[in-house]
Amino acid sequence: MTTNLPAAGALDIVIFGGAGDLSFRKLLPALYMAHLHKRLAADARIIAIGRQSWTRDEYLAFIDSHSPAFIETSAFSASDWQNFLARLIYISMDVTQGGDYAKLKTLCCQPAVRVFYLATAPSLFTQICAKLSGAGLVDAQARVVLEKPLGTDLASARAINTEVARYFDEQQIYRIDHYLGKETVQNLMVLRFGNAIFEPLWRAPHIKSVQITVAETVGVGKRAGFYDGAGALRDMVQNHLLQLLCIVAMEPPISLDADDVRDEKLKVLRSLQKMDLAAIKRDTVRGQYSAGASEGAAVKGYLEEDNVPADSRTETFVALRARINNARWANVPFFLRTGKRLQQRQSEIIIEFADQPFSIFGTEAKHQPNRLIIRLQPEESIQLEMMVKEPGSGMTLHPVKLGLDLQSSSDKRRAEAYERLLMDVIKGRLTHFMRRDELEAAWLWIEPILAGWQALDDKPRNYSAGSWGPAASSALMAREDLSWFEEA
Ligand code: BG6
């Protein structure tokens, strides 16, 4: 390990929360990959800021023992890793003390692009921005990256946005939602707007329903301190699932410029029908996992997890039916579902097309609507389910999948979401980040649901770890003669 400080160059990436989970699991491995593939300028530095009173060597030793586990083995090379570590600087500081920013100022003395990545508790965002500005570190070249959760409701999100806007222009603010950095999510735009065959069919009445599922097998782990106050609606639906819904539902933007794309996403969020109490009761399902089995091992229930209050009513599962009030999507139900400790790790979007209006194959024929299955993870694929004839005499129909295996369709490396988004920040590309009005529109739709659950004194329904969630989630679909993809 080297103890020489790297000299200042054209880019400084300053990570607040530099020793936190997000840094060593995601950000530093992503920056290592960018370094390995020569996507980081040779003189770019990474300045990690943390509370621990470590020396630089102690910080490097910490990263050296924690981050490699989160780097693909085939991409890890000891010499490249050492060269990467040589870019790192550590500053121990109390981010609430204005005086401590002088240390940072001394280091970032010459004009460079400065990226301030706030991987801290959101309660610190506004003070950090104010103090950076007070120390003269915010100039026209500076960018700030804000990690989620951005607020816990509309008022707190607005307060953060208003404060941050005092020091950074909107064009300098990167509100990150790592789902927007996933390859398949970006591919969805190409699928929709780069293939002429879909556009005429991408609407009511040709589409009968849309399902968006983000299912996880992990439990709350060590994050109960944050998660118990948030729950699945705030943690996943307000951001990741609504962003996926926007990309599925938006009108073609006039260009790929950030504001053109974000204008269209905003319109979708504004078209979401607000739910009143009756709709909340009818169209939402909250669940909480109890003990069960996950991937072959016995696991605890949510209430037995570390730091979860014994009477917690926090939801670890949500399913809901959303309505989009515009001409393209009139009467097309959008079903969103996410949960922890579900049967499989699976994120997918299912577009179910309308039924055949008339079947010449008789009423006995098992006619199934065509479905487009867009799988985000664990593997990335796009499949179109078509009806074909079963070989042999007679005209028996059966579904077959026409598939695009995205992994093997190109030899090109597929960067992880964080690497891709960090490179966008460095290049000043805002398309895959949320604009202020988008974030606030998402809260405006979510907030009445949170309030409605409270007003209805809604207790989460129990589901066993390793299942697909509470039975009421299947019933939500069955009511409209539909079913979740894996239950069909
Ligand atoms: C995060 C949530 O934003 O996304 C976590 O806070 C969740 O609770 C994670 O586990 C899921 O991300 P991914 O990329 O693993 O699907």
Short mmCIF file of C-alpha atoms and ligand atoms in Angstrom, two decimals:
data_model
loop_
_atom_site.label_atom_id
_atom_site.label_comp_id
_atom_site.label_asym_id
_atom_site.label_seq_id
_atom_site.Cartn_x
_atom_site.Cartn_y
_atom_site.Cartn_z
CA MET A 1 0.00 0.00 0.00
CA THR A 2 1.25 3.46 -0.78
CA THR A 3 1.29 6.34 1.63
CA ASN A 4 1.97 9.08 -0.94
CA LEU A 5 -1.04 11.29 -1.47
CA PRO A 6 -2.19 11.44 -5.08
CA ALA A 7 -1.68 14.86 -6.64
CA ALA A 8 -4.70 16.95 -7.59
CA GLY A 9 -5.98 16.49 -11.13
CA ALA A 10 -9.04 17.28 -13.18
CA LEU A 11 -11.54 15.30 -11.10
CA ASP A 12 -12.18 14.80 -7.40
CA ILE A 13 -14.90 12.41 -6.25
CA VAL A 14 -15.66 13.24 -2.63
CA ILE A 15 -17.67 10.58 -0.82
CA PHE A 16 -19.38 11.57 2.41
CA GLY A 17 -20.00 8.33 4.30
CA GLY A 18 -16.79 6.98 2.78
CA ALA A 19 -16.51 4.08 5.24
CA GLY A 20 -20.21 3.18 5.16
CA ASP A 21 -21.88 0.13 3.68
CA LEU A 22 -22.82 1.77 0.40
CA SER A 23 -19.24 2.93 -0.15
CA PHE A 24 -17.45 -0.33 0.41
CA ARG A 25 -20.13 -2.55 -1.15
CA LYS A 26 -21.14 -0.51 -4.18
CA LEU A 27 -19.37 2.79 -4.82
CA LEU A 28 -15.73 1.75 -4.47
CA PRO A 29 -16.20 -1.55 -6.35
CA ALA A 30 -17.96 0.45 -9.12
CA LEU A 31 -15.13 2.99 -9.23
CA TYR A 32 -12.59 0.16 -9.27
CA MET A 33 -14.31 -1.29 -12.35
CA ALA A 34 -14.23 2.14 -14.01
CA HIS A 35 -10.52 2.37 -13.14
CA LEU A 36 -9.83 -1.13 -14.46
CA HIS A 37 -11.51 -0.34 -17.76
CA LYS A 38 -9.72 3.00 -18.03
CA ARG A 39 -12.89 5.01 -17.70
CA LEU A 40 -11.44 7.16 -14.92
CA ALA A 41 -8.89 9.83 -15.86
CA ALA A 42 -5.43 8.85 -14.64
CA ASP A 43 -5.35 11.78 -12.22
CA ALA A 44 -8.89 11.41 -10.84
CA ARG A 45 -8.88 11.17 -7.05
CA ILE A 46 -11.36 9.71 -4.61
CA ILE A 47 -11.61 11.53 -1.32
CA ALA A 48 -13.46 9.52 1.31
CA ILE A 49 -14.84 11.32 4.31
CA GLY A 50 -15.70 9.50 7.51
CA ARG A 51 -16.19 9.97 11.22
CA GLN A 52 -13.55 7.43 12.24
CA SER A 53 -10.29 9.07 13.26
CA TRP A 54 -8.26 6.87 10.93
CA THR A 55 -5.05 7.59 9.09
CA ARG A 56 -5.07 7.12 5.37
CA ASP A 57 -3.33 3.75 5.74
CA GLU A 58 -5.94 2.58 8.23
CA TYR A 59 -8.72 3.56 5.84
CA LEU A 60 -6.99 1.80 2.94
CA ALA A 61 -6.62 -1.32 5.09
CA PHE A 62 -10.34 -1.18 5.91
CA ILE A 63 -11.33 -0.88 2.24
CA ASP A 64 -8.80 -3.54 1.27
CA SER A 65 -10.42 -5.99 3.68
CA HIS A 66 -14.05 -5.10 2.87
CA SER A 67 -14.48 -4.16 -0.81
CA PRO A 68 -12.83 -6.98 -2.84
CA ALA A 69 -15.62 -9.36 -1.77
CA PHE A 70 -18.00 -7.16 -3.79
CA ILE A 71 -15.93 -7.25 -6.96
CA GLU A 72 -16.40 -10.04 -9.47
CA THR A 73 -13.52 -12.47 -8.99
CA SER A 74 -12.69 -12.51 -12.69
CA ALA A 75 -12.29 -8.71 -12.68
CA PHE A 76 -10.09 -8.54 -9.61
CA SER A 77 -6.38 -8.13 -10.12
CA ALA A 78 -4.13 -7.42 -7.15
CA SER A 79 -1.95 -4.95 -9.04
CA ASP A 80 -4.89 -3.01 -10.51
CA TRP A 81 -6.47 -2.95 -7.07
CA GLN A 82 -3.31 -1.46 -5.54
CA ASN A 83 -3.19 1.17 -8.30
CA PHE A 84 -6.82 1.93 -7.61
CA LEU A 85 -6.18 2.31 -3.87
CA ALA A 86 -3.46 4.81 -4.69
CA ARG A 87 -6.22 7.18 -5.87
CA LEU A 88 -7.87 7.19 -2.44
CA ILE A 89 -7.48 9.82 0.23
CA TYR A 90 -9.19 9.74 3.61
CA ILE A 91 -10.30 12.72 5.65
CA SER A 92 -11.61 12.20 9.14
CA MET A 93 -14.12 14.91 9.89
CA ASP A 94 -17.31 15.78 11.68
CA VAL A 95 -19.51 16.88 8.80
CA THR A 96 -21.63 19.01 11.10
CA GLN A 97 -18.64 21.22 11.97
CA GLY A 98 -18.03 23.98 9.47
CA GLY A 99 -14.40 24.28 10.59
CA ASP A 100 -13.61 20.74 9.47
CA TYR A 101 -14.36 21.64 5.84
CA ALA A 102 -11.14 23.65 5.76
CA LYS A 103 -9.28 20.30 5.52
CA LEU A 104 -11.23 19.46 2.41
CA LYS A 105 -10.72 22.93 1.00
CA THR A 106 -6.95 22.68 1.42
CA LEU A 107 -6.96 19.43 -0.49
CA CYS A 108 -9.30 20.54 -3.29
CA CYS A 109 -7.41 23.75 -3.87
CA GLN A 110 -7.22 23.86 -7.60
CA PRO A 111 -10.10 24.07 -10.04
CA ALA A 112 -11.32 20.57 -10.82
CA VAL A 113 -14.65 18.91 -11.41
CA ARG A 114 -15.81 18.05 -7.91
CA VAL A 115 -18.41 15.38 -7.41
CA PHE A 116 -19.82 15.34 -3.89
CA TYR A 117 -21.50 12.01 -3.26
CA LEU A 118 -23.69 12.15 -0.15
CA ALA A 119 -23.89 8.55 1.02
CA THR A 120 -24.95 9.62 4.50
CA ALA A 121 -28.22 9.80 6.42
CA PRO A 122 -30.50 12.24 4.54
CA SER A 123 -30.80 14.30 7.71
CA LEU A 124 -27.22 15.46 7.00
CA PHE A 125 -27.75 16.43 3.34
CA THR A 126 -28.68 20.03 3.85
CA GLN A 127 -25.96 20.83 6.38
CA ILE A 128 -23.31 19.21 4.21
CA CYS A 129 -24.40 21.27 1.20
CA ALA A 130 -24.50 24.47 3.25
CA LYS A 131 -21.05 23.85 4.70
CA LEU A 132 -19.53 22.92 1.35
CA SER A 133 -20.84 26.17 -0.01
CA GLY A 134 -19.66 28.09 3.06
CA ALA A 135 -16.15 26.69 2.55
CA GLY A 136 -16.17 27.93 -1.07
CA LEU A 137 -16.16 24.40 -2.51
CA VAL A 138 -19.25 24.78 -4.69
CA ASP A 139 -18.56 26.30 -8.08
CA ALA A 140 -20.21 25.92 -11.47
CA GLN A 141 -18.31 22.66 -12.08
CA ALA A 142 -19.43 21.04 -8.81
CA ARG A 143 -22.05 18.27 -8.73
CA VAL A 144 -23.87 16.74 -5.81
CA VAL A 145 -25.23 13.19 -5.79
CA LEU A 146 -28.07 12.49 -3.36
CA GLU A 147 -28.72 8.92 -2.31
CA LYS A 148 -32.20 7.74 -1.47
CA PRO A 149 -34.25 7.93 0.69
CA LEU A 150 -34.88 11.56 -0.17
CA GLY A 151 -37.29 12.38 2.59
CA THR A 152 -39.93 10.31 4.31
CA ASP A 153 -42.90 12.20 2.89
CA LEU A 154 -43.64 15.12 0.59
CA ALA A 155 -42.88 17.82 3.16
CA SER A 156 -39.48 16.39 4.10
CA ALA A 157 -38.56 15.77 0.44
CA ARG A 158 -39.51 19.37 -0.39
CA ALA A 159 -37.51 20.68 2.54
CA ILE A 160 -34.37 18.81 1.38
CA ASN A 161 -34.86 19.95 -2.22
CA THR A 162 -35.40 23.57 -1.21
CA GLU A 163 -32.31 23.65 0.99
CA VAL A 164 -30.05 21.88 -1.51
CA ALA A 165 -31.28 24.30 -4.21
CA ARG A 166 -29.86 27.19 -2.20
CA TYR A 167 -26.36 25.94 -2.94
CA PHE A 168 -26.60 23.89 -6.17
CA ASP A 169 -28.54 24.57 -9.38
CA GLU A 170 -30.96 21.83 -10.44
CA GLN A 171 -28.53 20.97 -13.29
CA GLN A 172 -25.88 20.14 -10.66
CA ILE A 173 -28.09 17.82 -8.59
CA TYR A 174 -28.06 14.06 -9.29
CA ARG A 175 -30.83 12.27 -7.36
CA ILE A 176 -29.82 8.68 -7.76
CA ASP A 177 -32.16 5.72 -8.21
CA HIS A 178 -29.89 2.81 -9.02
CA TYR A 179 -32.68 1.03 -10.91
CA LEU A 180 -32.27 3.66 -13.63
CA GLY A 181 -28.70 2.48 -14.08
CA LYS A 182 -29.60 -1.15 -14.71
CA GLU A 183 -28.90 -2.37 -18.23
CA THR A 184 -32.36 -3.83 -18.84
CA VAL A 185 -34.11 -0.73 -17.57
CA GLN A 186 -32.18 1.37 -20.07
CA ASN A 187 -32.84 -1.29 -22.67
CA LEU A 188 -36.55 -0.91 -22.08
CA MET A 189 -36.37 2.54 -23.67
CA VAL A 190 -34.71 1.02 -26.73
CA LEU A 191 -37.21 -1.82 -26.85
CA ARG A 192 -40.10 0.64 -26.77
CA PHE A 193 -38.78 3.46 -28.92
CA GLY A 194 -36.30 1.64 -31.18
CA ASN A 195 -38.68 -1.03 -32.51
CA ALA A 196 -41.52 0.12 -34.71
CA ILE A 197 -43.62 -2.97 -34.07
CA PHE A 198 -44.38 -2.12 -30.46
CA GLU A 199 -45.56 1.49 -30.55
CA PRO A 200 -48.99 0.89 -32.20
CA LEU A 201 -49.71 -1.89 -29.69
CA TRP A 202 -48.31 -0.17 -26.61
CA ARG A 203 -51.61 1.17 -25.29
CA ALA A 204 -55.18 0.39 -24.38
CA PRO A 205 -57.02 -1.62 -25.58
CA HIS A 206 -54.17 -3.75 -27.02
CA ILE A 207 -52.56 -4.08 -23.62
CA LYS A 208 -54.77 -5.67 -21.01
CA SER A 209 -52.62 -5.31 -17.90
CA VAL A 210 -49.10 -4.54 -16.73
CA GLN A 211 -47.35 -6.18 -13.77
CA ILE A 212 -44.17 -4.89 -12.20
CA THR A 213 -42.56 -7.11 -9.59
CA VAL A 214 -39.37 -6.58 -7.60
CA ALA A 215 -39.09 -9.64 -5.39
CA GLU A 216 -36.20 -10.17 -2.99
CA THR A 217 -35.19 -13.23 -0.99
CA VAL A 218 -33.19 -11.23 1.55
CA GLY A 219 -34.76 -10.13 4.81
CA VAL A 220 -34.24 -6.81 6.53
CA GLY A 221 -30.76 -7.90 7.68
CA LYS A 222 -28.99 -5.28 9.76
CA ARG A 223 -30.98 -2.40 8.33
CA ALA A 224 -33.95 -2.45 10.71
CA GLY A 225 -32.89 0.91 12.18
CA PHE A 226 -33.73 2.52 8.85
CA TYR A 227 -36.20 0.04 7.42
CA ASP A 228 -38.63 -0.17 10.30
CA GLY A 229 -39.34 3.54 9.99
CA ALA A 230 -39.69 3.28 6.22
CA GLY A 231 -41.37 0.06 5.04
CA ALA A 232 -41.61 -1.32 1.52
CA LEU A 233 -43.80 1.46 0.11
CA ARG A 234 -41.25 4.18 0.91
CA ASP A 235 -38.16 2.00 0.39
CA MET A 236 -39.07 0.49 -2.98
CA VAL A 237 -42.36 1.67 -4.50
CA GLN A 238 -41.90 5.44 -4.14
CA ASN A 239 -38.71 5.24 -6.18
CA HIS A 240 -37.71 2.03 -8.00
CA LEU A 241 -41.15 0.69 -8.92
CA LEU A 242 -42.60 4.06 -9.88
CA GLN A 243 -39.57 4.76 -12.05
CA LEU A 244 -40.09 1.43 -13.84
CA LEU A 245 -43.76 2.27 -14.26
CA CYS A 246 -42.81 5.64 -15.78
CA ILE A 247 -40.56 4.05 -18.38
CA VAL A 248 -43.23 1.53 -19.34
CA ALA A 249 -45.98 4.12 -19.52
CA MET A 250 -44.40 7.34 -20.77
CA GLU A 251 -45.00 8.89 -24.19
CA PRO A 252 -42.01 8.91 -26.56
CA PRO A 253 -39.82 11.84 -25.46
CA ILE A 254 -38.80 14.27 -28.20
CA SER A 255 -35.13 13.45 -27.55
CA LEU A 256 -32.96 11.64 -25.05
CA ASP A 257 -32.01 14.91 -23.41
CA ALA A 258 -32.47 14.79 -19.68
CA ASP A 259 -35.35 17.24 -19.49
CA ASP A 260 -37.21 15.76 -22.45
CA VAL A 261 -37.16 12.30 -20.83
CA ARG A 262 -37.94 13.65 -17.39
CA ASP A 263 -40.83 15.79 -18.69
CA GLU A 264 -42.50 12.62 -20.00
CA LYS A 265 -41.90 10.68 -16.79
CA LEU A 266 -43.34 13.54 -14.80
CA LYS A 267 -46.54 13.45 -16.88
CA VAL A 268 -47.01 9.79 -16.01
CA LEU A 269 -46.57 10.46 -12.29
CA ARG A 270 -49.06 13.30 -12.52
CA SER A 271 -51.55 11.06 -14.33
CA LEU A 272 -51.57 8.46 -11.57
CA GLN A 273 -55.01 8.45 -9.99
CA LYS A 274 -54.83 9.46 -6.34
CA MET A 275 -56.25 6.79 -4.08
CA ASP A 276 -59.02 7.61 -1.62
CA LEU A 277 -59.74 5.43 1.42
CA ALA A 278 -62.04 3.11 -0.52
CA ALA A 279 -59.39 2.59 -3.20
CA ILE A 280 -56.67 2.03 -0.60
CA LYS A 281 -58.77 -0.61 1.08
CA ARG A 282 -59.66 -2.28 -2.20
CA ASP A 283 -56.45 -1.88 -4.21
CA THR A 284 -53.54 -2.19 -1.78
CA VAL A 285 -52.18 -5.11 0.22
CA ARG A 286 -49.56 -4.79 2.96
CA GLY A 287 -47.70 -7.79 4.29
CA GLN A 288 -45.06 -8.68 6.85
CA TYR A 289 -43.01 -11.88 6.75
CA SER A 290 -43.12 -14.46 9.48
CA ALA A 291 -40.61 -17.28 10.02
CA GLY A 292 -40.21 -19.68 7.12
CA ALA A 293 -37.60 -21.00 4.73
CA SER A 294 -35.60 -18.95 2.30
CA GLU A 295 -33.44 -20.62 -0.35
CA GLY A 296 -33.43 -23.85 1.62
CA ALA A 297 -32.58 -22.40 5.06
CA ALA A 298 -34.86 -21.68 8.00
CA VAL A 299 -35.18 -17.93 8.57
CA LYS A 300 -36.68 -15.70 11.25
CA GLY A 301 -39.80 -13.66 10.94
CA TYR A 302 -39.57 -9.85 10.64
CA LEU A 303 -40.57 -9.31 14.27
CA GLU A 304 -37.73 -11.54 15.46
CA GLU A 305 -35.08 -9.67 13.44
CA ASP A 306 -32.48 -7.55 15.29
CA ASN A 307 -33.72 -4.11 16.32
CA VAL A 308 -37.28 -4.61 15.13
CA PRO A 309 -39.84 -3.59 17.79
CA ALA A 310 -41.96 -6.58 18.83
CA ASP A 311 -45.16 -4.75 17.87
CA SER A 312 -43.90 -3.34 14.57
CA ARG A 313 -46.53 -2.89 11.88
CA THR A 314 -44.03 -2.03 9.17
CA GLU A 315 -44.82 -3.65 5.83
CA THR A 316 -42.13 -5.78 4.19
CA PHE A 317 -44.43 -6.46 1.24
CA VAL A 318 -46.75 -4.31 -0.85
CA ALA A 319 -48.97 -5.13 -3.77
CA LEU A 320 -51.19 -2.53 -5.33
CA ARG A 321 -53.25 -1.72 -8.35
CA ALA A 322 -52.57 1.66 -9.90
CA ARG A 323 -54.57 3.53 -12.53
CA ILE A 324 -53.11 5.94 -15.04
CA ASN A 325 -55.59 8.56 -16.17
CA ASN A 326 -54.64 9.30 -19.73
CA ALA A 327 -55.76 8.23 -23.18
CA ARG A 328 -53.00 5.66 -23.71
CA TRP A 329 -53.69 3.76 -20.52
CA ALA A 330 -57.42 4.24 -19.86
CA ASN A 331 -58.71 1.17 -17.98
CA VAL A 332 -55.41 -0.70 -18.11
CA PRO A 333 -54.54 -1.85 -14.58
CA PHE A 334 -50.93 -1.54 -13.45
CA PHE A 335 -50.11 -4.02 -10.68
CA LEU A 336 -47.02 -3.28 -8.61
CA ARG A 337 -45.57 -5.73 -6.13
CA THR A 338 -42.43 -5.84 -4.03
CA GLY A 339 -41.35 -7.67 -0.90
CA LYS A 340 -38.55 -9.09 1.16
CA ARG A 341 -38.17 -12.81 1.92
CA LEU A 342 -40.16 -13.84 -1.13
CA GLN A 343 -39.73 -17.12 -2.92
CA GLN A 344 -37.23 -15.96 -5.53
CA ARG A 345 -35.10 -12.96 -6.31
CA GLN A 346 -36.84 -11.78 -9.39
CA SER A 347 -37.52 -8.40 -10.93
CA GLU A 348 -39.72 -8.41 -13.96
CA ILE A 349 -42.21 -6.45 -15.98
CA ILE A 350 -45.01 -8.39 -17.63
CA ILE A 351 -46.99 -6.75 -20.40
CA GLU A 352 -50.10 -8.80 -21.02
CA PHE A 353 -51.70 -8.15 -24.38
CA ALA A 354 -55.43 -8.30 -25.05
CA ASP A 355 -57.20 -11.61 -25.60
CA GLN A 356 -57.82 -12.88 -29.10
CA PRO A 357 -61.23 -11.33 -29.90
CA PHE A 358 -62.47 -14.55 -31.46
CA SER A 359 -60.95 -17.99 -31.52
CA ILE A 360 -61.34 -20.17 -34.58
CA PHE A 361 -59.86 -23.03 -32.57
CA GLY A 362 -62.99 -23.57 -30.54
CA THR A 363 -63.87 -22.94 -26.94
CA GLU A 364 -61.80 -25.91 -25.73
CA ALA A 365 -58.54 -24.45 -27.08
CA LYS A 366 -56.25 -23.22 -24.34
CA HIS A 367 -55.84 -19.74 -25.71
CA GLN A 368 -53.56 -17.60 -23.68
CA PRO A 369 -52.89 -13.90 -24.30
CA ASN A 370 -49.46 -12.92 -25.65
CA ARG A 371 -47.18 -11.66 -22.95
CA LEU A 372 -43.97 -9.71 -23.11
CA ILE A 373 -41.75 -10.71 -20.20
CA ILE A 374 -38.98 -8.25 -19.41
CA ARG A 375 -36.71 -9.71 -16.78
CA LEU A 376 -34.33 -7.33 -15.00
CA GLN A 377 -32.72 -9.74 -12.56
CA PRO A 378 -31.26 -12.12 -11.63
CA GLU A 379 -30.64 -12.73 -15.34
CA GLU A 380 -31.55 -10.19 -18.01
CA SER A 381 -33.85 -11.35 -20.74
CA ILE A 382 -36.78 -10.31 -22.87
CA GLN A 383 -39.28 -12.92 -24.01
CA LEU A 384 -42.48 -12.79 -25.99
CA GLU A 385 -44.94 -15.56 -25.26
CA MET A 386 -46.67 -16.70 -28.43
CA MET A 387 -49.18 -19.42 -29.12
CA VAL A 388 -48.02 -22.18 -31.49
CA LYS A 389 -49.41 -25.48 -32.60
CA GLU A 390 -48.46 -28.54 -30.63
CA PRO A 391 -46.82 -31.07 -32.99
CA GLY A 392 -49.04 -33.95 -34.10
CA SER A 393 -52.50 -34.32 -35.47
CA GLY A 394 -55.18 -31.85 -34.43
CA MET A 395 -54.83 -28.17 -33.73
CA THR A 396 -53.84 -28.00 -30.12
CA LEU A 397 -52.32 -24.72 -29.02
CA HIS A 398 -49.55 -24.19 -26.57
CA PRO A 399 -47.42 -21.19 -25.49
CA VAL A 400 -43.78 -20.90 -26.54
CA LYS A 401 -41.33 -18.16 -25.65
CA LEU A 402 -39.57 -16.18 -28.32
CA GLY A 403 -36.52 -15.08 -26.42
CA LEU A 404 -33.73 -12.55 -26.39
CA ASP A 405 -30.94 -13.67 -24.14
CA LEU A 406 -29.32 -10.34 -23.43
CA GLN A 407 -26.29 -11.87 -21.70
CA SER A 408 -25.13 -13.70 -24.79
CA SER A 409 -26.31 -11.15 -27.37
CA SER A 410 -23.11 -9.12 -27.05
CA ASP A 411 -19.54 -9.67 -25.86
CA LYS A 412 -19.41 -6.18 -24.51
CA ARG A 413 -18.99 -5.82 -20.79
CA ARG A 414 -22.15 -4.89 -18.93
CA ALA A 415 -21.34 -2.35 -16.27
CA GLU A 416 -23.16 -2.47 -12.94
CA ALA A 417 -25.74 0.21 -12.24
CA TYR A 418 -23.55 2.25 -9.89
CA GLU A 419 -20.60 2.33 -12.28
CA ARG A 420 -22.81 3.48 -15.12
CA LEU A 421 -24.50 6.16 -13.04
CA LEU A 422 -21.22 7.43 -11.56
CA MET A 423 -19.83 7.79 -15.07
CA ASP A 424 -22.95 9.74 -16.02
CA VAL A 425 -22.36 12.11 -13.12
CA ILE A 426 -18.76 12.62 -14.17
CA LYS A 427 -19.83 13.31 -17.74
CA GLY A 428 -22.65 15.59 -16.62
CA ARG A 429 -25.49 13.47 -18.02
CA LEU A 430 -28.72 13.85 -16.05
CA THR A 431 -31.09 11.67 -18.09
CA HIS A 432 -31.01 8.75 -15.68
CA PHE A 433 -31.47 10.81 -12.52
CA MET A 434 -34.65 12.13 -10.96
CA ARG A 435 -35.55 15.76 -11.26
CA ARG A 436 -36.98 17.60 -8.29
CA ASP A 437 -40.54 17.78 -9.64
CA GLU A 438 -40.50 14.03 -10.44
CA LEU A 439 -39.48 13.14 -6.92
CA GLU A 440 -42.13 15.38 -5.43
CA ALA A 441 -44.84 14.04 -7.78
CA ALA A 442 -43.96 10.51 -6.67
CA TRP A 443 -44.39 11.51 -3.02
CA LEU A 444 -47.66 13.28 -3.82
CA TRP A 445 -49.08 9.96 -5.00
CA ILE A 446 -47.54 7.83 -2.25
CA GLU A 447 -48.39 10.05 0.70
CA PRO A 448 -52.19 9.51 0.71
CA ILE A 449 -51.59 5.75 0.72
CA LEU A 450 -49.41 6.02 3.82
CA ALA A 451 -51.98 8.28 5.47
CA GLY A 452 -54.83 5.99 4.39
CA TRP A 453 -53.20 2.94 5.97
CA GLN A 454 -52.93 4.85 9.22
CA ALA A 455 -56.51 6.08 9.05
CA LEU A 456 -57.74 2.56 8.35
CA ASP A 457 -55.50 1.21 11.11
CA ASP A 458 -54.32 -1.28 8.51
CA LYS A 459 -52.24 -4.11 9.99
CA PRO A 460 -49.89 -5.89 7.62
CA ARG A 461 -51.03 -9.37 6.63
CA ASN A 462 -48.80 -12.19 7.54
CA TYR A 463 -46.89 -14.22 4.93
CA SER A 464 -44.37 -16.98 5.47
CA ALA A 465 -40.81 -16.25 4.44
CA GLY A 466 -40.22 -18.09 1.18
CA SER A 467 -43.76 -17.60 -0.15
CA TRP A 468 -45.01 -15.09 -2.73
CA GLY A 469 -46.61 -12.85 -0.11
CA PRO A 470 -50.05 -12.78 1.51
CA ALA A 471 -52.96 -14.54 -0.18
CA ALA A 472 -54.66 -11.16 -0.56
CA SER A 473 -52.03 -10.27 -3.15
CA SER A 474 -53.19 -13.11 -5.43
CA ALA A 475 -56.80 -12.13 -4.72
CA LEU A 476 -56.08 -8.58 -5.91
CA MET A 477 -55.36 -9.98 -9.36
CA ALA A 478 -57.92 -12.79 -9.31
CA ARG A 479 -60.67 -10.22 -8.85
CA GLU A 480 -60.00 -9.12 -12.43
CA ASP A 481 -59.51 -12.62 -13.71
CA LEU A 482 -55.74 -12.10 -13.80
CA SER A 483 -52.87 -13.67 -11.91
CA TRP A 484 -49.28 -12.89 -11.05
CA PHE A 485 -46.95 -14.29 -13.66
CA GLU A 486 -45.53 -17.16 -11.63
CA GLU A 487 -48.97 -18.15 -10.37
CA ALA A 488 -50.54 -18.34 -13.85
C1 BG6 B 1 -32.56 -0.44 -2.20
C2 BG6 B 1 -33.46 -0.74 -1.03
O1 BG6 B 1 -32.85 0.82 -2.74
O2 BG6 B 1 -32.76 -1.43 -3.21
C3 BG6 B 1 -33.19 -2.13 -0.47
O3 BG6 B 1 -33.24 0.24 -0.01
C4 BG6 B 1 -33.27 -3.17 -1.57
O4 BG6 B 1 -34.09 -2.44 0.58
C5 BG6 B 1 -32.43 -2.75 -2.79
O5 BG6 B 1 -32.82 -4.39 -1.06
C6 BG6 B 1 -32.66 -3.69 -3.96
O6 BG6 B 1 -31.74 -3.40 -4.98
P1 BG6 B 1 -31.30 -4.53 -6.04
O7 BG6 B 1 -30.45 -3.80 -7.03
O8 BG6 B 1 -30.57 -5.57 -5.26
O9 BG6 B 1 -32.57 -5.06 -6.62
#
